[in-house]
XYZ file of C-alpha atoms in Angstrom:
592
model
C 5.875 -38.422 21.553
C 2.928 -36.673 19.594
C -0.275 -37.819 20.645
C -2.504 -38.769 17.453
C -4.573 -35.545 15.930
C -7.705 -37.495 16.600
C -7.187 -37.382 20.043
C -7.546 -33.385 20.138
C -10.989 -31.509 20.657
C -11.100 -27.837 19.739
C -12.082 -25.131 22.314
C -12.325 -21.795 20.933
C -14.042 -18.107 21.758
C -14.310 -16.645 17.800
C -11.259 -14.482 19.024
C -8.503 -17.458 19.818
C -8.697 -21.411 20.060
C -6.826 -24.353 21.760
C -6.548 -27.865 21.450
C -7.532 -29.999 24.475
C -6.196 -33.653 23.938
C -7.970 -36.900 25.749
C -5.815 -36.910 28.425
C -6.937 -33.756 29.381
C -4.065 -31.405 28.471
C -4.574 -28.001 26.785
C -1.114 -29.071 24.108
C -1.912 -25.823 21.798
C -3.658 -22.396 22.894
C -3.548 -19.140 20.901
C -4.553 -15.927 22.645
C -6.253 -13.177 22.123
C -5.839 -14.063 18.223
C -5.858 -17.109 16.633
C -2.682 -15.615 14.886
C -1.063 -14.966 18.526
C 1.969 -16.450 19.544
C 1.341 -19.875 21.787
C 1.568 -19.817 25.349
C 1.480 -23.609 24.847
C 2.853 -25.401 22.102
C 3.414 -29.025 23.006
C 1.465 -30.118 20.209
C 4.666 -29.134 18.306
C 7.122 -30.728 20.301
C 6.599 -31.830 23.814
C 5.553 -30.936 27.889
C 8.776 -28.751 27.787
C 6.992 -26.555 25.165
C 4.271 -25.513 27.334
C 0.839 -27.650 28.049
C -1.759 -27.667 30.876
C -3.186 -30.910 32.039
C -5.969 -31.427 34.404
C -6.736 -34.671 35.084
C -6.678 -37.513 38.072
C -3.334 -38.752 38.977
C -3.995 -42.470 38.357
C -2.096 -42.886 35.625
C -4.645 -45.746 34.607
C -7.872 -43.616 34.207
C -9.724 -43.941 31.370
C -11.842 -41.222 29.469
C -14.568 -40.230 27.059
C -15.545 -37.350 25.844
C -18.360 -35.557 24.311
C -19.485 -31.574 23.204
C -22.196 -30.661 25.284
C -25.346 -30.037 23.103
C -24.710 -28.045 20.342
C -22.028 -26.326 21.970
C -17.959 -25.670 21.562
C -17.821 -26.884 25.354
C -15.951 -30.390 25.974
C -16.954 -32.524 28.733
C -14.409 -35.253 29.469
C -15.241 -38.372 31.890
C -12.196 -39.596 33.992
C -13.215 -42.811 35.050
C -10.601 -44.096 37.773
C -10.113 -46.694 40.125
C -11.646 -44.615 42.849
C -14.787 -42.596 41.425
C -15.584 -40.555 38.369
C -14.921 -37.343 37.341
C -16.071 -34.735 34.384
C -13.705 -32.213 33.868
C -15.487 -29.303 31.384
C -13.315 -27.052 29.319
C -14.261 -24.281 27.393
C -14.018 -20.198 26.753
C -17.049 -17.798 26.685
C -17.517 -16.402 23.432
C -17.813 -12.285 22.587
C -15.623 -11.393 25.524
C -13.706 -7.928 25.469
C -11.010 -10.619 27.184
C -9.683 -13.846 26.336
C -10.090 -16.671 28.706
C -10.415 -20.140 29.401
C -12.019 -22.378 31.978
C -12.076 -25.859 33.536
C -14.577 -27.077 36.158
C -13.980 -30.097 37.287
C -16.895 -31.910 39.558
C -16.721 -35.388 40.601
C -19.713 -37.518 40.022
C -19.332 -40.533 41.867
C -16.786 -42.009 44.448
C -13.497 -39.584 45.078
C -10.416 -38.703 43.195
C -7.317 -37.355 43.529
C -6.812 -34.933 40.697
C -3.697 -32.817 39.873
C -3.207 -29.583 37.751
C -0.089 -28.500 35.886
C 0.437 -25.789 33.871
C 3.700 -24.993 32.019
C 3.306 -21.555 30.320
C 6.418 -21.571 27.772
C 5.000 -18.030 26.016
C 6.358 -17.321 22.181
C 5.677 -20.850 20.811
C 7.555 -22.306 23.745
C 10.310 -20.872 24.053
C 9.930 -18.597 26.629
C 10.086 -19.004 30.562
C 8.126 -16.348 32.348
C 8.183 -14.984 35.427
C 5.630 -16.126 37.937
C 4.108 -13.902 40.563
C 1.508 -14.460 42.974
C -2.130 -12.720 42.638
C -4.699 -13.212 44.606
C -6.659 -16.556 44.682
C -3.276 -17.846 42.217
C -0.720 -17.294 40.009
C 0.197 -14.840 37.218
C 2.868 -15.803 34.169
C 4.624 -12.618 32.772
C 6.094 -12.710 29.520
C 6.883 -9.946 27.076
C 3.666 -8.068 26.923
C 1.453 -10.617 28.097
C 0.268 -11.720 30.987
C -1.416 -14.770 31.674
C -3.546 -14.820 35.053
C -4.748 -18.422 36.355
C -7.026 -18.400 39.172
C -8.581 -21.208 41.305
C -10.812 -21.946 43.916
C -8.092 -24.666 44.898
C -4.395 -23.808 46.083
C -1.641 -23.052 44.109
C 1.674 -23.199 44.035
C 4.961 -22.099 42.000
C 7.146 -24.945 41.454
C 10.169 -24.974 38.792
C 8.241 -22.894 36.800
C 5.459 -24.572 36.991
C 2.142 -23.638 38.345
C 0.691 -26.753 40.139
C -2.443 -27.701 42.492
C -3.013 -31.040 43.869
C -6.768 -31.717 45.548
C -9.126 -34.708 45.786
C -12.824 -34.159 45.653
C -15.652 -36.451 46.431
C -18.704 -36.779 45.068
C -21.155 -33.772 44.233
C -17.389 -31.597 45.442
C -16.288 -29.120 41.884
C -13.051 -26.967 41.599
C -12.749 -24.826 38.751
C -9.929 -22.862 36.817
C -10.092 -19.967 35.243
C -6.991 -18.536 32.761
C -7.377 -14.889 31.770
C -4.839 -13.339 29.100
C -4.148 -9.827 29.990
C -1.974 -6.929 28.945
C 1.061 -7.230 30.913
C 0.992 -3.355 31.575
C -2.339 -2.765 32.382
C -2.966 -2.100 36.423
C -3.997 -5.778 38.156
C -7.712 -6.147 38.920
C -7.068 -7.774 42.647
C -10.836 -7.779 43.101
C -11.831 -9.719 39.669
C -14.372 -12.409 40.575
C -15.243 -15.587 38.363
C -18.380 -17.829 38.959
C -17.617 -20.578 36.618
C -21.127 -21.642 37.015
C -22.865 -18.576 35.303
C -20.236 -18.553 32.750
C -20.690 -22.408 32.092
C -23.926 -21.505 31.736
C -23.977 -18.244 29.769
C -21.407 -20.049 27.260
C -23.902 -22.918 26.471
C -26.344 -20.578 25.898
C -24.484 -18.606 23.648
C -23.448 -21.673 21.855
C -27.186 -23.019 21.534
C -28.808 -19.971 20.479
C -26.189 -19.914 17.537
C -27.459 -23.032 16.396
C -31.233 -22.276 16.809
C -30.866 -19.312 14.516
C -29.693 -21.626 11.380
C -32.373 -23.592 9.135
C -30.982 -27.309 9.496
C -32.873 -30.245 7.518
C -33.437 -33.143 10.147
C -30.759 -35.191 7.877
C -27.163 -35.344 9.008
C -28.101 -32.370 11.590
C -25.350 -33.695 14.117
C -22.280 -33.378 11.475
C -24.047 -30.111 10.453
C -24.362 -28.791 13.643
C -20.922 -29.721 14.205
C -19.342 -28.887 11.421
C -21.329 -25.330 11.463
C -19.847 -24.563 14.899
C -16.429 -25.547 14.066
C -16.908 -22.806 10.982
C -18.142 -20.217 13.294
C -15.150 -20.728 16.102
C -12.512 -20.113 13.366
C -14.375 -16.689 12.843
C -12.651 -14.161 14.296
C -15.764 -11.869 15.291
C -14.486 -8.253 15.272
C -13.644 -8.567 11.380
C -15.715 -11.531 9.879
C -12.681 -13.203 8.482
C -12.575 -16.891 8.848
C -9.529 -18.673 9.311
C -8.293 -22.040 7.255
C -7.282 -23.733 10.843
C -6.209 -23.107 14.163
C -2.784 -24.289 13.953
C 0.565 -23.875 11.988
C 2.884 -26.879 10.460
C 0.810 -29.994 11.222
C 2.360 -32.080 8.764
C 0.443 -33.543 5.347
C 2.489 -36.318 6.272
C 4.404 -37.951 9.229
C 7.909 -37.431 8.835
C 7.259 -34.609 5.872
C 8.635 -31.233 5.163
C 5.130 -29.839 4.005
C 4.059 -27.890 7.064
C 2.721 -24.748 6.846
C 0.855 -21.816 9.071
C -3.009 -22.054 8.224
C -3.571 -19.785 11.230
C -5.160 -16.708 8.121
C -7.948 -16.009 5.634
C -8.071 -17.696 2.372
C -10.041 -15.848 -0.526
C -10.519 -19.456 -2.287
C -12.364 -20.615 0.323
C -15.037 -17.832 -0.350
C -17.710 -18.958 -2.313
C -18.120 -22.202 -0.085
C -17.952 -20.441 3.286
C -20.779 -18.201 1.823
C -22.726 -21.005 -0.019
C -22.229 -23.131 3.659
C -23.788 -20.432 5.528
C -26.385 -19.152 3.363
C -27.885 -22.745 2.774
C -28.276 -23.379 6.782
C -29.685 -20.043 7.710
C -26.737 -18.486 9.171
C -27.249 -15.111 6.895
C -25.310 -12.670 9.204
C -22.148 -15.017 9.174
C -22.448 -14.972 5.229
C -22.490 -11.057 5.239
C -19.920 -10.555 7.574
C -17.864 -13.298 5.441
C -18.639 -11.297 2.332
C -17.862 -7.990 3.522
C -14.277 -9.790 4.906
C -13.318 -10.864 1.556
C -14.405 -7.335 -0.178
C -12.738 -5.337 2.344
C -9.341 -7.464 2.100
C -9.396 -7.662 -1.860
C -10.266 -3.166 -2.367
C -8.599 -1.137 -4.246
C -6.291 -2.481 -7.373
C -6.631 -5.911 -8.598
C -3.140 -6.310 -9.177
C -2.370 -6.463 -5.662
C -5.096 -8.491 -4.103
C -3.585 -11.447 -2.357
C -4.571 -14.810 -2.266
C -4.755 -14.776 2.407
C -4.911 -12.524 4.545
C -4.764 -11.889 8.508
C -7.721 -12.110 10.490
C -8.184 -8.653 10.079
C -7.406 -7.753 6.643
C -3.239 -8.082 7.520
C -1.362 -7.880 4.204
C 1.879 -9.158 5.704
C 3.026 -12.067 7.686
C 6.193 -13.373 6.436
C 6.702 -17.009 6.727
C 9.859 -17.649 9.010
C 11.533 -20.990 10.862
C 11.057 -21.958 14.644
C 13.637 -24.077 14.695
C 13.777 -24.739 18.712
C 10.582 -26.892 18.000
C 10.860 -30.135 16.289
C 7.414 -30.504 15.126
C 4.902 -33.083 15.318
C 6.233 -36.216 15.418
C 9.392 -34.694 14.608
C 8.094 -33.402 11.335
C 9.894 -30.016 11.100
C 10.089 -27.122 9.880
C 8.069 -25.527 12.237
C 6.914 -22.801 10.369
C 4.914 -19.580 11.697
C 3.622 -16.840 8.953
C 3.102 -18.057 5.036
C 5.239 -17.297 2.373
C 2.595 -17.979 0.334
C 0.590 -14.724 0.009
C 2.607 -13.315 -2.154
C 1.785 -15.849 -4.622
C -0.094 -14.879 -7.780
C -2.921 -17.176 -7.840
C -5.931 -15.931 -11.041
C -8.462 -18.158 -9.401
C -9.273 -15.875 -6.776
C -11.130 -13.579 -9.075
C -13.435 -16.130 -10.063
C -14.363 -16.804 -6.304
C -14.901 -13.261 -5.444
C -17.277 -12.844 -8.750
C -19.070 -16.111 -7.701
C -19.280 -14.562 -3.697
C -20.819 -11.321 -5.276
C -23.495 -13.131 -7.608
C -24.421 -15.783 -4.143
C -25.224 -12.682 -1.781
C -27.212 -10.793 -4.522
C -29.099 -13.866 -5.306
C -30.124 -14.523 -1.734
C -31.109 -11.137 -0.382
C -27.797 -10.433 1.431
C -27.130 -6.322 1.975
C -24.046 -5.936 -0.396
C -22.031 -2.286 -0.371
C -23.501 -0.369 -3.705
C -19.673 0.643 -4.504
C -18.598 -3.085 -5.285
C -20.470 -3.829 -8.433
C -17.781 -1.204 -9.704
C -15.068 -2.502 -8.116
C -16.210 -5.805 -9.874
C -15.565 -3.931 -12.417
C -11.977 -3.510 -12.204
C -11.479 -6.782 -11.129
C -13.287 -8.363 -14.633
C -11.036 -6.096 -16.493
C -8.599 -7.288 -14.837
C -8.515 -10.630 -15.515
C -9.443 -9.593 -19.365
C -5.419 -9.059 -18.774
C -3.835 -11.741 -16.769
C -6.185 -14.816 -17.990
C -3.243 -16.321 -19.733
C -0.805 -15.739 -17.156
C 1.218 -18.345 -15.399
C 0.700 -18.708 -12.049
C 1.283 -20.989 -9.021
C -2.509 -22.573 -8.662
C -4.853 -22.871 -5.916
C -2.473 -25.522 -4.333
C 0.207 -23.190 -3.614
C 2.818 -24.670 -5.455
C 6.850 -23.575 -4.220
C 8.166 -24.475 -7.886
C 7.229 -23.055 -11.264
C 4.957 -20.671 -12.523
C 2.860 -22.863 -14.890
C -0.751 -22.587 -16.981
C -2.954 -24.365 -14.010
C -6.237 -25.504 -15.630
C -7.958 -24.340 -12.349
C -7.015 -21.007 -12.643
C -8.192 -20.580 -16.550
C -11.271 -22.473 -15.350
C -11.947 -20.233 -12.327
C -11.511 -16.912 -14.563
C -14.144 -18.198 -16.842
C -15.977 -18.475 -13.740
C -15.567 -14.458 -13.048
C -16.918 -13.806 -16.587
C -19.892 -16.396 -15.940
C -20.999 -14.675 -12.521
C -20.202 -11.540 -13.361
C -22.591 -11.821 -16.504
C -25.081 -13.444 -14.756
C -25.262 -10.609 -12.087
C -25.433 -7.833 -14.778
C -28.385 -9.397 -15.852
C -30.376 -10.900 -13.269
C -29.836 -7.589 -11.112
C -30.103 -4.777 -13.888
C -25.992 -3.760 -13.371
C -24.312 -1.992 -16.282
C -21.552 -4.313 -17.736
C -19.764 -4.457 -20.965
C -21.519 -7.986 -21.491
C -20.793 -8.512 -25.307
C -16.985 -7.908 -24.100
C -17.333 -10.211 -21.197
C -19.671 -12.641 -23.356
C -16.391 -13.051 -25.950
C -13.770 -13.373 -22.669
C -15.353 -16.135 -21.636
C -16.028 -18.313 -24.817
C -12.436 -17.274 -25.662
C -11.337 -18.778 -22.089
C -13.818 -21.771 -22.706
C -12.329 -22.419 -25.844
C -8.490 -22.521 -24.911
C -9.037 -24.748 -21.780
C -10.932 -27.329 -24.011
C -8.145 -27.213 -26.707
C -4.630 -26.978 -24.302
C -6.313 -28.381 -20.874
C -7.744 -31.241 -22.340
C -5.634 -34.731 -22.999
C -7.584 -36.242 -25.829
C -5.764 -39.353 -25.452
C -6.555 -39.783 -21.802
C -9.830 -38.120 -22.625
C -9.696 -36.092 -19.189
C -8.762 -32.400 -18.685
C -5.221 -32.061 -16.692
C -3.362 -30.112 -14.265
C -1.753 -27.780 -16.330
C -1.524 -27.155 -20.387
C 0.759 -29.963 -21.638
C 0.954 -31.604 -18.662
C 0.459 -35.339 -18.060
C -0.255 -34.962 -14.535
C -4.431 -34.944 -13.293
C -5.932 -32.601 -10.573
C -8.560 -33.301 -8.554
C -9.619 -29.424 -8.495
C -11.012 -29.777 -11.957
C -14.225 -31.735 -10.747
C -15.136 -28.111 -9.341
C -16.049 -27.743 -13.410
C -18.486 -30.062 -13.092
C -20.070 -27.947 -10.220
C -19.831 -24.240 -11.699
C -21.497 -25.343 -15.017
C -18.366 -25.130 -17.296
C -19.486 -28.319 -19.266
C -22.688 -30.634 -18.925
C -22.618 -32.865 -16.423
C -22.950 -35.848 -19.071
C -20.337 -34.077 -21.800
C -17.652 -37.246 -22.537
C -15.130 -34.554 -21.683
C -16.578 -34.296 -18.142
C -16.958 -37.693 -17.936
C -13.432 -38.729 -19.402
C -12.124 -36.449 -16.263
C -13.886 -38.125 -13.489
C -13.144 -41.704 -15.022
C -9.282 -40.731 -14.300
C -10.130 -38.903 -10.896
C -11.768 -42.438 -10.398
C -9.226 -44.344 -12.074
C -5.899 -42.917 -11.235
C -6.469 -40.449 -7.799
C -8.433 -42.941 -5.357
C -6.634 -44.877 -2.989
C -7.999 -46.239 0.038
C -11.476 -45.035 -0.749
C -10.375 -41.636 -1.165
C -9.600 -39.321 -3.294
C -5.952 -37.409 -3.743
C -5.414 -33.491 -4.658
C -2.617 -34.708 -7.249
C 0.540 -36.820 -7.367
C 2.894 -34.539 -5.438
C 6.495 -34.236 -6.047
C 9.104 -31.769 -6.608
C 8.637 -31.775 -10.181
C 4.842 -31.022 -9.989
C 4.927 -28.466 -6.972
C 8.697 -27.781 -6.080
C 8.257 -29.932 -2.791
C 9.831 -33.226 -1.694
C 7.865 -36.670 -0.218
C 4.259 -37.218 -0.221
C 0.723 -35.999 1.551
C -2.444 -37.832 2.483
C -6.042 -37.721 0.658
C -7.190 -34.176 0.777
C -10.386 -34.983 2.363
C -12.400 -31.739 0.585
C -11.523 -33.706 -3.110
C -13.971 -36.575 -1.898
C -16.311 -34.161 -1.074
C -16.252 -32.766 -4.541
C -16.352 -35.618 -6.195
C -19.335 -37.103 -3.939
C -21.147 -33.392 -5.138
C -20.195 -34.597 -8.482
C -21.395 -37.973 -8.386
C -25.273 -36.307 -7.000
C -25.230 -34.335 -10.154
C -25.116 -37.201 -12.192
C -27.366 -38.796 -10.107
C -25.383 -41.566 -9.015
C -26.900 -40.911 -5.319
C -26.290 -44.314 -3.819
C -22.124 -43.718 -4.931
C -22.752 -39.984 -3.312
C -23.459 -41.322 -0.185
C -20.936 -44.185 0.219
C -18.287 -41.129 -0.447
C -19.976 -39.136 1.993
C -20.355 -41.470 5.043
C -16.272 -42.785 4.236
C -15.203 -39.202 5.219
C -17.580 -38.567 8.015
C -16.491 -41.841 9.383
C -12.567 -40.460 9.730
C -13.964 -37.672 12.236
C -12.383 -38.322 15.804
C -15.215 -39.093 18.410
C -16.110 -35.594 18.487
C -16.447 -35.127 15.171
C -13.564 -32.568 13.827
C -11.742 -33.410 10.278
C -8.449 -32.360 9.608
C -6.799 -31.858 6.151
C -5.892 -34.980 5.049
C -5.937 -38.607 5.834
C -2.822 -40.796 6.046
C -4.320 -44.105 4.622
C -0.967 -45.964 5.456
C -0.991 -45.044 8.644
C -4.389 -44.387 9.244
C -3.897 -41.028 10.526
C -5.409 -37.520 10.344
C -2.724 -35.870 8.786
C -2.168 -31.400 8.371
C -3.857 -28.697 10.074
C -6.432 -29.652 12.496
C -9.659 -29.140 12.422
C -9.608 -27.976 9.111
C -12.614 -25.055 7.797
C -12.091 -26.241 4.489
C -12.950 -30.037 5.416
C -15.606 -29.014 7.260
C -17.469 -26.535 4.909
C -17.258 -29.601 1.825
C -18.876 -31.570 4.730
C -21.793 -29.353 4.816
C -21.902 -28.528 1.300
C -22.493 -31.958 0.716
C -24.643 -33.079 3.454
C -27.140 -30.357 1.922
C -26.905 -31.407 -1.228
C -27.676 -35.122 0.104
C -30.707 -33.604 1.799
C -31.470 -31.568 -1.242
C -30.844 -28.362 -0.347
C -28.968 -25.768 -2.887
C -28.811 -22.103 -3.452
C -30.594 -20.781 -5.703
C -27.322 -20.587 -8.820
């Protein structure tokens, strides 16, 4: 059986990640990519798919666990009937090589302790062959090669590498996992002292978070959430990745599962706004410079994702030997969706361009005339159908969003020509956008609900249209703006928290139902600061922080039936509102 999501703490290197549950079982690892196929994949089925557990054998130990100081590094405490024991997993960051590694010391009394890993390479499907290397085992697979090493013995068994050892007090073991070409020559002599990489890795990790400017309120979700952003960077390109995994379901039992393992341009004005507001400058370039690099050339055939290197293709196909979690299949690895047309992504790249100028970042003096290209372009396609910035698998339709977020290209994009002296067609792109304006407030809006809607002529709300509110497309007090949030209010909170939509196959082409999509509350919690309803603001805020597991990660949604993290886990997107908002709480904004 699937263990619960919150139960997971994320190790990662900004090249790969894995999940490492309570129990102390590495269920999901990705290497050298984040994109990489899974040398374990239990988290999508079960043991058979590939996991590695170290932990003590009594089957009644009990643990807690904690990140070390503003680190990625997870320190579990066994606690057994004999002694206790902290077992430390993590992966040095900026390596030319992926790897990960366990110490395990024991800290009081002595315990028996047991390691077993299953490598199941290709999403767990796949039974290597095991050789011996020296000091332990190597599992060879395709092209890769994955080496584990110990200071303990180990064995071959079934396919399984295993090492049983009991340690007393002030005694450590360690294990070390390097992922290797399969055809490159072995390195018999390769040495590991887990100590100075322990040690270099928490450096690493600390000096990250000394180099940010972090307001003494909410620092410890910051911090948090500010790490988790920076391990779902992939560091050679700057791209940042939605999540670490693929097909976590929106809810248990569901069909909506899909790979969040690549880039979205959407999420590029928050990214940048989340790392420009906490110092982190050189993460919002490299961000920036991601997004231009991937979106180049013709408007017409920028995408709404890419790979974590600019990757244009990655068709979404089945695995159908895994069941899923909690049986919640289709296991799905690539995403059909790129190849969706979705108009709001121009607005996010115009709002990107006008955040960097504005706060001293080095932008490339060729992209004010791509910008260009792209506001001509959407002088075209404004009034195009498209499929929204919730990916929707039925009909086209006339998404409010989108229209919104185009106005929101002409509204950067003529605030940039101004403030920084560029030469723009501004009476042009001064008439686009009051002719944009205009149509949204006569098709978008429901006068008889008195709230704008998901689509023109559609009786269906969206909790994406508080983002209005935000970008300065109406007055925070306008009764149209206020009409909207009454229904967000009225009609999309349940439990405490707010929902995307109503989903169903009518709306977006899909059947059964998702949780609360935890960025909406953020949102509307920004919202409810702008119209200085602080005290409401807060509530909001502290409800979602208070779903983080005990280390603090979000994932998509929240299951309020079951009470249950619910889709891809940990989530960038949850994790940047999280930020956004705790700044705003502590007063802190860019400067648009």
């Amino acid at each position: 059986m699937s263990k619960p999501l919150e139960q997971y703490a994320l190790i990662g290197d900004c090249h790969g990640a894995g999940l490492v549950a309570l129990d102390g079982s590495i269920d999901w690892l990705c290497l050298p990519r984040f994109d990489a196929n899974a040398c374990f994949a239990a988290l999508l089925g079960d043991d058979r798919h590939g996991h590695w557990k170290v932990a003590p054998v009594d089957p009644e130990a009990k643990a807690v666990r904690t990140y070390l100081q503003d680190t990625l590094m997870v320190e579990t405490l066994f606690e057994t009937a004999t002694g206790e024991v902290v077992v430390t997993d993590f992966m040095p960051p900026y390596e030319c090589y992926c790897r990960v590694v366990r110490k395990v010391e024991v800290v009081l009394g002595e315990v028996e302790m047991e390691c077993r890993a299953r490598f199941r390479p290709d999403y767990g499907v796949l039974r290597p062959w095991i050789r011996r290397v020296k000091n332990g085992c190597a599992a060879v697979s395709g092209s890769e090669m994955y080496r584990l090493t110990s200071d303990r013995e180990i064995e071959a068994k079934e396919g399984d590498l295993l090492s049983h050892f009991t340690l007393r007090e002030g005694d450590t073991a360690y294990f070390h996992l390097r992922v290797e070409e399969a055809h490159d020559p072995f390195d018999e002599d390769f040495e590991v002292n887990p100590d100075t990489l322990l040690r270099e890795t928490s450096d690493w990790w600390q000096a990250w978070v000394n180099q940010g400017n972090l307001p003494e309120l909410h620092r410890e979700e910051l911090v948090r959430s500010l790490i988790t952003l920076k391990a779902l960077s992939y560091l050679p390109s700057g791209g940042i990745i939605a999540a670490p995994t693929t097909s976590l379901p929106e809810v248990l039992g569901g069909v909506r599962n899909w790979d969040y393992r690549y880039c979205w341009i959407r999420d590029a004005s928050l990214l940048l706004k989340s790392f420009v507001r906490t110092g982190f400058i050189e993460e919002a370039r490299q961000w920036h410079d991601f997004v231009l690099r991937a979106m180049a050339g013709d408007p017409g055939q920028a995408q709404i994702m890419y790979g974590v290197t600019g990757e244009r293709r990655f068709d979404e196909i089945e695995l159908d030997w895994l069941p899923g979690y909690e049986n919640s299949g289709p296991v799905h690895i690539g995403n059909g969706a790129r190849t969706q047309v979705q108009l709001d992504i121009y607005g996010e790249m115009m709002a990107s361009y006008y955040i960097a100028r504005k706060e001293g970042l080095p932008t490339d003096p060729e992209e004010w005339g791509f910008l260009l290209t792209i506001m001509e372009y959407v002088g075209k396609v404004w009034q195009d159908e498209d499929e929204g910035i919730w990916e929707v698998r039925g009909k086209s339709a006339h998404f409010v969003y989108s229209k919104f977020m185009c106005w929101a290209a002409c509204h950067y994009g003529i605030l940039a020509a101004r403030e920084f002296g560029e030469e723009a067609p501004l009476d042009e792109w001064v008439d686009l956008m009051r002719r944009i304006h205009a149509e949204i407030c006569e098709r978008g809006f429901d006068k008889e609900r008195n709230a704008f809607m998901q689509s023109y002529e559609s009786p269906h709300l969206d909790a994406s249209l508080l983002r209005m509110v935000i970008d300065g497309f109406l007055p925070p007090d306008d009764p149209r703006i206020l009409g909207t949030i009454e229904a967000v209010e009225r009609e999309l909170i349940h439990g405490g928290l707010v929902y995307r939509y109503y989903p169903s196959e009518e709306v977006d082409g899909l059947p059964g139902e998702e949780g609360a999509f935890l960025m909406c509350s953020y949102w509307l919690a920004d919202v409810y600061l702008l119209l200085g309803r602080r005290g409401e603001a807060i509530t909001l805020y502290e409800r979602v922080l208070g779903l983080a597991n005990d280390v603090g990660l979000l994932a998509e949604e929240y299951d309020i039936h079951t009470r249950r993290m619910v889709g891809n886990f940990p989530q960038g997107l949850s994790h940047t509102g999280l930020v956004v908002t705790a700044l705003g709480l502590a007063d802190i904004r860019v400067r648009c």
